[in-house]
JSON list of C-alpha atoms in Angstrom, two decimals:
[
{"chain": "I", "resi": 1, "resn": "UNK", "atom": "CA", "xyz": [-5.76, -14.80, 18.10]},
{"chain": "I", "resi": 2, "resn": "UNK", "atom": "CA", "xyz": [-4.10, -11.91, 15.64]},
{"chain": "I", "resi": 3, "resn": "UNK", "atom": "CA", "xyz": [-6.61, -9.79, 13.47]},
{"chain": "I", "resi": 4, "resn": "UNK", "atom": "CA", "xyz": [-3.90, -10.62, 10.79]},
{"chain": "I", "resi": 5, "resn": "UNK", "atom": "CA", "xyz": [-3.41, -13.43, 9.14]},
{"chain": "I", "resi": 6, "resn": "UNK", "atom": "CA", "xyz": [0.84, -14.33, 9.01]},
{"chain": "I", "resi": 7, "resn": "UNK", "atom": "CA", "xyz": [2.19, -13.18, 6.12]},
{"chain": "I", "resi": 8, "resn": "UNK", "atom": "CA", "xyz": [3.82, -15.51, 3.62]},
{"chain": "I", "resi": 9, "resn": "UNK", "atom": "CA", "xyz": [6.10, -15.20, 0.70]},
{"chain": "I", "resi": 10, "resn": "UNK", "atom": "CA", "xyz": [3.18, -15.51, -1.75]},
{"chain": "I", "resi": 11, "resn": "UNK", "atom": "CA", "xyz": [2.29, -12.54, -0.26]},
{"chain": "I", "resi": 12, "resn": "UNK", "atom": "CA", "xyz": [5.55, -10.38, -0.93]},
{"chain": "I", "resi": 13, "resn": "UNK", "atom": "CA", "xyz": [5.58, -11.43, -4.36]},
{"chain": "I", "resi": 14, "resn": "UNK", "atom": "CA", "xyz": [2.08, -10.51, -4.63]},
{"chain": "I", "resi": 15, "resn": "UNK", "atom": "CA", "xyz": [2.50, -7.07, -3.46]},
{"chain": "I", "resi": 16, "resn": "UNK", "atom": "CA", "xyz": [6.02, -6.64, -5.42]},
{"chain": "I", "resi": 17, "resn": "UNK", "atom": "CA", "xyz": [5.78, -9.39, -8.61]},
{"chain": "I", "resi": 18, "resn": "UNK", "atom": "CA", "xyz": [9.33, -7.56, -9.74]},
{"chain": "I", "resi": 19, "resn": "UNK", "atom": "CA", "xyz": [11.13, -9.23, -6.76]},
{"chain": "I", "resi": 20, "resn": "UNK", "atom": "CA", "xyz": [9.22, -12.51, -7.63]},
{"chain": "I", "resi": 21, "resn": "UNK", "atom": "CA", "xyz": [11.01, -11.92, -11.13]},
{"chain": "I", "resi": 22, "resn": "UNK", "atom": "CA", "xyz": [14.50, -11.04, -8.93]},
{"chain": "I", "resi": 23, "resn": "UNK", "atom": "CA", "xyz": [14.45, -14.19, -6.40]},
{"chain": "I", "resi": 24, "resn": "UNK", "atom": "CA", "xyz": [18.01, -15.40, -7.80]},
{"chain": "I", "resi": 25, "resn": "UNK", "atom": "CA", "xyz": [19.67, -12.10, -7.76]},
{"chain": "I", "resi": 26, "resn": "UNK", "atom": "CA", "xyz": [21.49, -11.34, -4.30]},
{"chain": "I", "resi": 27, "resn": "UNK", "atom": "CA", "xyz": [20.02, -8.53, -2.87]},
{"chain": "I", "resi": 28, "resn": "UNK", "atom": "CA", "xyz": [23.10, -6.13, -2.81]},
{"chain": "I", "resi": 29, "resn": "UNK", "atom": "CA", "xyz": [23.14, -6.42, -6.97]},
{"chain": "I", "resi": 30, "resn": "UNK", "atom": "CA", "xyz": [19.40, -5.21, -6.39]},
{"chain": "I", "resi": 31, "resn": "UNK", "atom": "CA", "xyz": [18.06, -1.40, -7.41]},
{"chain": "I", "resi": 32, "resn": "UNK", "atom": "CA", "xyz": [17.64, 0.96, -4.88]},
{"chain": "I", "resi": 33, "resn": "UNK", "atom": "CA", "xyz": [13.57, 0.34, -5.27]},
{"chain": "I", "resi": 34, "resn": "UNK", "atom": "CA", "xyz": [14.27, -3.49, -5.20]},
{"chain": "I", "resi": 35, "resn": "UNK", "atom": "CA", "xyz": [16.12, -3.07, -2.17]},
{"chain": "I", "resi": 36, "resn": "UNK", "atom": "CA", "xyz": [13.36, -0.92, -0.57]},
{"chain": "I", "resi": 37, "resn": "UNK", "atom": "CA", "xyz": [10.57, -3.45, -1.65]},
{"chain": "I", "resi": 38, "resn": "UNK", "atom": "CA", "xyz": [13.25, -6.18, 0.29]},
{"chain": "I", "resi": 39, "resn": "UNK", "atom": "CA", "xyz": [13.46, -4.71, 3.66]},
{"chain": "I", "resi": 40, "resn": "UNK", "atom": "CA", "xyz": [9.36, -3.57, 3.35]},
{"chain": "I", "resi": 41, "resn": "UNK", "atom": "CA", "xyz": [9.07, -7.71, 3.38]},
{"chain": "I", "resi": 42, "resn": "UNK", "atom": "CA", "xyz": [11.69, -8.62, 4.98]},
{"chain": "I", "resi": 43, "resn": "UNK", "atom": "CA", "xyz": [9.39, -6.47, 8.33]},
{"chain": "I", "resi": 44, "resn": "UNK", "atom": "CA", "xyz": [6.79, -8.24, 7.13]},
{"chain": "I", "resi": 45, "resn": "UNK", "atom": "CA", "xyz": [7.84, -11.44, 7.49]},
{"chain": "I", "resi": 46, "resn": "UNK", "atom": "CA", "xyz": [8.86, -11.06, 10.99]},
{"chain": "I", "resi": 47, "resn": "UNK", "atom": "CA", "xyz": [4.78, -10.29, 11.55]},
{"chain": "I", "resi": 48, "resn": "UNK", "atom": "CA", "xyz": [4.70, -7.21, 13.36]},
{"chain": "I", "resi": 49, "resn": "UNK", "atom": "CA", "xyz": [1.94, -5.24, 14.69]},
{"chain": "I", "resi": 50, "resn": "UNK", "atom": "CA", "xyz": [3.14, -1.86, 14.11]},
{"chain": "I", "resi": 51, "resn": "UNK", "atom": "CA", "xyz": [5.45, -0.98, 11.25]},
{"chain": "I", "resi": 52, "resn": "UNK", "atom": "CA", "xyz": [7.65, 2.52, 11.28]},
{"chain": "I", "resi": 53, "resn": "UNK", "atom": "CA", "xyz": [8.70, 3.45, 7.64]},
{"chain": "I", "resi": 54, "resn": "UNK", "atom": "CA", "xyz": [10.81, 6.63, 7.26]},
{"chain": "I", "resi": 55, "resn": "UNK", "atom": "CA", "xyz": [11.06, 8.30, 4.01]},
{"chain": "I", "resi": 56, "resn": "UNK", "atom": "CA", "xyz": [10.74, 4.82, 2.23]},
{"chain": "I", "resi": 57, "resn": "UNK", "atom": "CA", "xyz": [10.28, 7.07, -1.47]},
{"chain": "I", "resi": 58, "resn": "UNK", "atom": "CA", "xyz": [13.42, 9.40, -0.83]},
{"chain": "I", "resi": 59, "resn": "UNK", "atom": "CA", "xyz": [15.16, 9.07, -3.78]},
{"chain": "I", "resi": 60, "resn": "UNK", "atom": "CA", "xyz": [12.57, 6.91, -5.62]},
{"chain": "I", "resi": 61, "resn": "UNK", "atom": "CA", "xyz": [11.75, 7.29, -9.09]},
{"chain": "I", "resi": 62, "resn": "UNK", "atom": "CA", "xyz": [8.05, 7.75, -9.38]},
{"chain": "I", "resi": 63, "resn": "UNK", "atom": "CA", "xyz": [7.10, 4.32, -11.10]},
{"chain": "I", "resi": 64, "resn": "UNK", "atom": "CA", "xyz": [8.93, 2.81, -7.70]},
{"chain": "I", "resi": 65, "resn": "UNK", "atom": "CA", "xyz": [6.91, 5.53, -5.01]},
{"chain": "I", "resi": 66, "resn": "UNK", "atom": "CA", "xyz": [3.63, 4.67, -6.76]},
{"chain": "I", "resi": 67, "resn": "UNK", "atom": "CA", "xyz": [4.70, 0.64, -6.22]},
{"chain": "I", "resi": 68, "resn": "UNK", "atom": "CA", "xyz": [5.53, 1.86, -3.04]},
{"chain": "I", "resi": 69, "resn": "UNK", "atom": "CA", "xyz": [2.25, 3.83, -1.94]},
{"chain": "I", "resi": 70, "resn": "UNK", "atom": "CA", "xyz": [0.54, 0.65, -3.39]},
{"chain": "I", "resi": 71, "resn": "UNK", "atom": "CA", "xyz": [2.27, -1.31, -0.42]},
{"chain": "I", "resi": 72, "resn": "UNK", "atom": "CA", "xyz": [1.55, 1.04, 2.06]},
{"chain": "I", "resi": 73, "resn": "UNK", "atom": "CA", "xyz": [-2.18, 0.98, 1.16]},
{"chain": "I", "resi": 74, "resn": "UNK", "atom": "CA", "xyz": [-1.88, -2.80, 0.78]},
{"chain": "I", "resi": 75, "resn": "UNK", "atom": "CA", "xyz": [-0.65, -2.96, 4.86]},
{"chain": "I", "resi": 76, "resn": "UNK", "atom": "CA", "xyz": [-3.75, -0.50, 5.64]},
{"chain": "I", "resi": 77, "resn": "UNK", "atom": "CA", "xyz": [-5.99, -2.75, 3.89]},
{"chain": "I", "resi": 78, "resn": "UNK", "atom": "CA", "xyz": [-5.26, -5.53, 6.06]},
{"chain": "I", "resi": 79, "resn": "UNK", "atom": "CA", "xyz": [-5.43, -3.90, 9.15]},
{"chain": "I", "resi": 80, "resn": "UNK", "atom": "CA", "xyz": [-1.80, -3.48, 10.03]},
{"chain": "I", "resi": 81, "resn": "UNK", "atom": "CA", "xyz": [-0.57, -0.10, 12.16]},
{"chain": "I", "resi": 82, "resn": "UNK", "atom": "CA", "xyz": [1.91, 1.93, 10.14]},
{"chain": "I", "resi": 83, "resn": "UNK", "atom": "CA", "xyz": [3.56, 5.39, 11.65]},
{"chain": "I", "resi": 84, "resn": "UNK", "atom": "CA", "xyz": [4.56, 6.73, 8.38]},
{"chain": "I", "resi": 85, "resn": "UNK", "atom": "CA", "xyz": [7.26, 9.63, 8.38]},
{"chain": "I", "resi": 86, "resn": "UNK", "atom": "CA", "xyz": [7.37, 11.09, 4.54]},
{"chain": "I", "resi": 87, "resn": "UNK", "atom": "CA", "xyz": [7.71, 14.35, 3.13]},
{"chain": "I", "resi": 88, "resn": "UNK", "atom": "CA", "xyz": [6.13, 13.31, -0.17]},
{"chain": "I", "resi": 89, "resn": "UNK", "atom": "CA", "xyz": [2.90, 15.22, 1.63]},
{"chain": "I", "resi": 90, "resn": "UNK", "atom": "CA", "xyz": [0.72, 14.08, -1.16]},
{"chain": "I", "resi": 91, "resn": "UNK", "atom": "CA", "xyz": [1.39, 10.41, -1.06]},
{"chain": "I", "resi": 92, "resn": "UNK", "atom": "CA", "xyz": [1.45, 10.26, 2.37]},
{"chain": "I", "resi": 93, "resn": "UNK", "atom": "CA", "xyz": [-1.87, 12.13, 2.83]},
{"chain": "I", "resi": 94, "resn": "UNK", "atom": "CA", "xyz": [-3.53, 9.61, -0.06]},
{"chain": "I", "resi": 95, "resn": "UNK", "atom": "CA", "xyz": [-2.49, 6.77, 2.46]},
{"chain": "I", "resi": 96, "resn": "UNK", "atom": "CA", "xyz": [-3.47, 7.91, 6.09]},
{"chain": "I", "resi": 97, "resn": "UNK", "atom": "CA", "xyz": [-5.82, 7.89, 8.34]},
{"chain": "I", "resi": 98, "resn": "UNK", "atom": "CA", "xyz": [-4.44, 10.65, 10.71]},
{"chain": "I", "resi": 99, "resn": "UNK", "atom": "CA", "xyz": [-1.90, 13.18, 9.61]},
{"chain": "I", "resi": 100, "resn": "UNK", "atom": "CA", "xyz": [0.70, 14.73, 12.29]},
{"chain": "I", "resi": 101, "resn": "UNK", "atom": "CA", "xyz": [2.43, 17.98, 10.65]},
{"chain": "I", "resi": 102, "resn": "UNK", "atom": "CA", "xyz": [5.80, 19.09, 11.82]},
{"chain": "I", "resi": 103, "resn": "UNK", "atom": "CA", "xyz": [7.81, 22.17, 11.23]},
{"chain": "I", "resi": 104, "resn": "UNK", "atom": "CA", "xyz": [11.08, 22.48, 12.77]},
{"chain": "I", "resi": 105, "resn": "UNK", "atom": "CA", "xyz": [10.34, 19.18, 14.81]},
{"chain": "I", "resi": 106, "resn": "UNK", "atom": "CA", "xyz": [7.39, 20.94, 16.42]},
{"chain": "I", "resi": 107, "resn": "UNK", "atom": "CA", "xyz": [4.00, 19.51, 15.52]},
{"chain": "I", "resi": 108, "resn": "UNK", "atom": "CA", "xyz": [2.05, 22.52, 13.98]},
{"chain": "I", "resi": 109, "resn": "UNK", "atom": "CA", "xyz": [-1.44, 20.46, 13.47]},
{"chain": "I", "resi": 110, "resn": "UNK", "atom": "CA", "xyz": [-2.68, 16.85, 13.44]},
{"chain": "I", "resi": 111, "resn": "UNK", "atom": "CA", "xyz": [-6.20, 15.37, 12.55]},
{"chain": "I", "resi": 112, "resn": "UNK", "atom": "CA", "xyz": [-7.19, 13.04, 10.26]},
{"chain": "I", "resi": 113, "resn": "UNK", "atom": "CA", "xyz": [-5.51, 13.07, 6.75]},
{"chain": "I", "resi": 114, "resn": "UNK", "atom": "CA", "xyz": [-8.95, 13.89, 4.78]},
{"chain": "I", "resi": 115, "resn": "UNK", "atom": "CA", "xyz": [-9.79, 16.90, 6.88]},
{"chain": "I", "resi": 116, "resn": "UNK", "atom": "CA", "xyz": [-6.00, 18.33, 6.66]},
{"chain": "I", "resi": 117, "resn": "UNK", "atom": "CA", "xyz": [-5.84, 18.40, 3.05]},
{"chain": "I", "resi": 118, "resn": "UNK", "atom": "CA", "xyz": [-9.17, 20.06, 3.06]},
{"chain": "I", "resi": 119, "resn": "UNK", "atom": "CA", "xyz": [-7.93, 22.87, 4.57]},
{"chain": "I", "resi": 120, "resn": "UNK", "atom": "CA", "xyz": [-6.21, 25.48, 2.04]},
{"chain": "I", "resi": 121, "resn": "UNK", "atom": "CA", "xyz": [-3.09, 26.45, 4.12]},
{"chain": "I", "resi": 122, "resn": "UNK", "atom": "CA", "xyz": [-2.50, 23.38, 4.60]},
{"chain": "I", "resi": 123, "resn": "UNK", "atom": "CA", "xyz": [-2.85, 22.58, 0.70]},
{"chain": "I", "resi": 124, "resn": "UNK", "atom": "CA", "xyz": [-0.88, 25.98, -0.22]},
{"chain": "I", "resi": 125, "resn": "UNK", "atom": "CA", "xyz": [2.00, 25.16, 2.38]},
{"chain": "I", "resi": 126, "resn": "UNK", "atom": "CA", "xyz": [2.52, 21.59, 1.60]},
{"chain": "I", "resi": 127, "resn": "UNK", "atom": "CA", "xyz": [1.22, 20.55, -1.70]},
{"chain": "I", "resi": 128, "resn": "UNK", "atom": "CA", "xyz": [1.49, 23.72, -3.59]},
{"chain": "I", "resi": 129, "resn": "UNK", "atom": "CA", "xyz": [-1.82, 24.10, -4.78]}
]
């Protein structure tokens, strides 16, 4: 049997209450961020094993990426695969497991996410700190 338990629509309002809030609305009439939180559990909902999510906070309000890294960790939490591709390092970092770096589409380092950030050219490059 699957690790994961098939998720439900109690579930997608769970992890995004605003849409619960939005069920009438059609979802073109949506926000951008309400659309985003759609198609997250809209994948869902088809039960996958992996999810790929590219740049799902590009041109997110902050409020809407925190929502947003909530979800992600939400998916972790249960066990679900996610390839992630974000240049919001610091989000993305906070989330993963394992970290692949790219430059110019060449990947320039990879390890897990905790020991990246510990390292300070990684932290000057990409986080600014």
């Amino acid at each position: 049997g699957r690790k994961n338990p098939r998720w439900t629509f109690e579930d997608m309002y769970t992890l995004f209450p605003r849409l619960r809030a939005r069920a009438d609305v059609e979802a073109g009439v949506l926000s951008g961020g309400e659309q985003q939180m759609l198609t997250l559990c809209r994948t869902l909902m088809g039960d996958p094993d992996l999810v790929i999510i590219d740049e799902p906070t590009e041109g997110l309000a902050p409020k809407i990426v925190e929502l947003v890294a909530g979800f992600l960790q939400a998916l972790r939490a249960r066990g679900l695969s996610v390839l992630l591709i974000e240049q919001n390092v610091a989000m993305a970092m906070a989330i993963a497991k394992r970290a692949y770096v790219l430059e110019e589409g060449r990947m320039v380092m990879e390890g897990l996410a905790r020991e990246l950030l510990a390292r300070p050219e990684v932290r000057k490059a990409y986080l600014g700190v």
